[in-house]
mmCIF file of C-alpha atoms in Angstrom:
data_model
loop_
_atom_site.group_PDB
_atom_site.id
_atom_site.type_symbol
_atom_site.label_atom_id
_atom_site.label_comp_id
_atom_site.label_asym_id
_atom_site.label_seq_id
_atom_site.Cartn_x
_atom_site.Cartn_y
_atom_site.Cartn_z
ATOM 1 C CA UNK L 1 0.065 0.159 -0.078
ATOM 2 C CA UNK L 2 1.256 3.482 -0.823
ATOM 3 C CA UNK L 3 2.737 5.629 2.077
ATOM 4 C CA UNK L 4 0.173 8.082 3.276
ATOM 5 C CA UNK L 5 -2.910 6.590 1.910
ATOM 6 C CA UNK L 6 -5.958 6.143 4.238
ATOM 7 C CA UNK L 7 -7.611 2.789 4.498
ATOM 8 C CA UNK L 8 -11.540 2.815 4.098
ATOM 9 C CA UNK L 9 -13.648 0.402 5.767
ATOM 10 C CA UNK L 10 -17.317 0.427 4.506
ATOM 11 C CA UNK L 11 -19.786 -1.808 6.570
ATOM 12 C CA UNK L 12 -23.100 -2.539 5.413
ATOM 13 C CA UNK L 13 -25.787 -2.616 8.206
ATOM 14 C CA UNK L 14 -28.680 -4.770 8.222
ATOM 15 C CA UNK L 15 -32.221 -3.412 7.857
ATOM 16 C CA UNK L 16 -30.895 0.054 6.583
ATOM 17 C CA UNK L 17 -29.861 1.108 3.235
ATOM 18 C CA UNK L 18 -26.904 3.244 4.759
ATOM 19 C CA UNK L 19 -23.486 2.046 5.494
ATOM 20 C CA UNK L 20 -21.128 3.129 7.912
ATOM 21 C CA UNK L 21 -17.631 4.444 6.627
ATOM 22 C CA UNK L 22 -14.435 4.536 8.757
ATOM 23 C CA UNK L 23 -11.012 5.878 7.644
ATOM 24 C CA UNK L 24 -8.124 4.075 9.341
ATOM 25 C CA UNK L 25 -4.468 4.811 9.157
ATOM 26 C CA UNK L 26 -2.331 3.262 6.479
ATOM 27 C CA UNK L 27 -0.310 1.657 9.262
ATOM 28 C CA UNK L 28 -3.382 -0.578 9.803
ATOM 29 C CA UNK L 29 -2.543 -4.293 9.679
ATOM 30 C CA UNK L 30 -5.230 -5.408 7.532
ATOM 31 C CA UNK L 31 -4.503 -9.175 7.771
ATOM 32 C CA UNK L 32 -5.228 -8.533 11.801
ATOM 33 C CA UNK L 33 -8.078 -6.374 11.018
ATOM 34 C CA UNK L 34 -9.689 -9.125 8.872
ATOM 35 C CA UNK L 35 -8.873 -11.807 11.558
ATOM 36 C CA UNK L 36 -10.484 -9.563 14.460
ATOM 37 C CA UNK L 37 -13.613 -8.930 12.355
ATOM 38 C CA UNK L 38 -14.081 -12.705 11.661
ATOM 39 C CA UNK L 39 -13.612 -13.399 15.383
ATOM 40 C CA UNK L 40 -16.042 -10.936 16.416
ATOM 41 C CA UNK L 41 -18.690 -12.143 14.139
ATOM 42 C CA UNK L 42 -18.188 -15.838 15.085
ATOM 43 C CA UNK L 43 -18.515 -15.260 18.724
ATOM 44 C CA UNK L 44 -20.950 -13.618 21.094
ATOM 45 C CA UNK L 45 -19.292 -10.361 21.028
ATOM 46 C CA UNK L 46 -21.939 -7.563 20.953
ATOM 47 C CA UNK L 47 -19.902 -4.740 19.493
ATOM 48 C CA UNK L 48 -16.828 -4.373 17.219
ATOM 49 C CA UNK L 49 -14.904 -1.253 17.784
ATOM 50 C CA UNK L 50 -12.455 0.816 15.531
ATOM 51 C CA UNK L 51 -10.456 3.799 15.966
ATOM 52 C CA UNK L 52 -10.509 6.092 13.150
ATOM 53 C CA UNK L 53 -7.868 8.451 11.879
ATOM 54 C CA UNK L 54 -8.984 11.259 14.089
ATOM 55 C CA UNK L 55 -9.005 9.138 17.237
ATOM 56 C CA UNK L 56 -12.841 8.601 17.356
ATOM 57 C CA UNK L 57 -14.090 5.103 18.403
ATOM 58 C CA UNK L 58 -16.884 3.692 16.642
ATOM 59 C CA UNK L 59 -18.680 0.624 17.778
ATOM 60 C CA UNK L 60 -20.807 -1.453 15.314
ATOM 61 C CA UNK L 61 -23.330 -4.174 16.716
ATOM 62 C CA UNK L 62 -21.798 -7.561 15.373
ATOM 63 C CA UNK L 63 -25.363 -8.913 14.853
ATOM 64 C CA UNK L 64 -26.257 -6.022 12.209
ATOM 65 C CA UNK L 65 -23.108 -6.342 10.150
ATOM 66 C CA UNK L 66 -24.237 -7.271 6.554
ATOM 67 C CA UNK L 67 -20.944 -6.821 4.828
ATOM 68 C CA UNK L 68 -17.543 -5.373 5.246
ATOM 69 C CA UNK L 69 -15.603 -3.778 2.389
ATOM 70 C CA UNK L 70 -11.897 -2.801 2.739
ATOM 71 C CA UNK L 71 -10.145 -0.717 0.323
ATOM 72 C CA UNK L 72 -7.992 2.400 -0.130
ATOM 73 C CA UNK L 73 -9.450 5.768 0.254
ATOM 74 C CA UNK L 74 -9.802 7.510 -3.068
ATOM 75 C CA UNK L 75 -9.335 4.421 -5.095
ATOM 76 C CA UNK L 76 -12.850 4.923 -6.730
ATOM 77 C CA UNK L 77 -13.336 7.167 -9.852
ATOM 78 C CA UNK L 78 -13.355 10.817 -8.433
ATOM 79 C CA UNK L 79 -15.264 13.340 -10.190
ATOM 80 C CA UNK L 80 -13.930 16.892 -10.741
ATOM 81 C CA UNK L 81 -12.991 19.726 -12.973
ATOM 82 C CA UNK L 82 -9.485 20.893 -13.915
#
């Protein structure tokens, strides 16, 4: 991953069309993050916690997680004018 890139985590939530987006530091260990998410979903954990790039903690009810999408921020097709 490129230095200075932020990692976007998008989490789909059951029973709502919205998704939660959390920006994580590029220093985040993605293999460990995936393992932690898998572990939280397979156990009786009620919340899965992230700490974003601004130091805010975000807790997501594990029984409401529909999907998790992990990717580099800005990796989509930006729209703009030059």
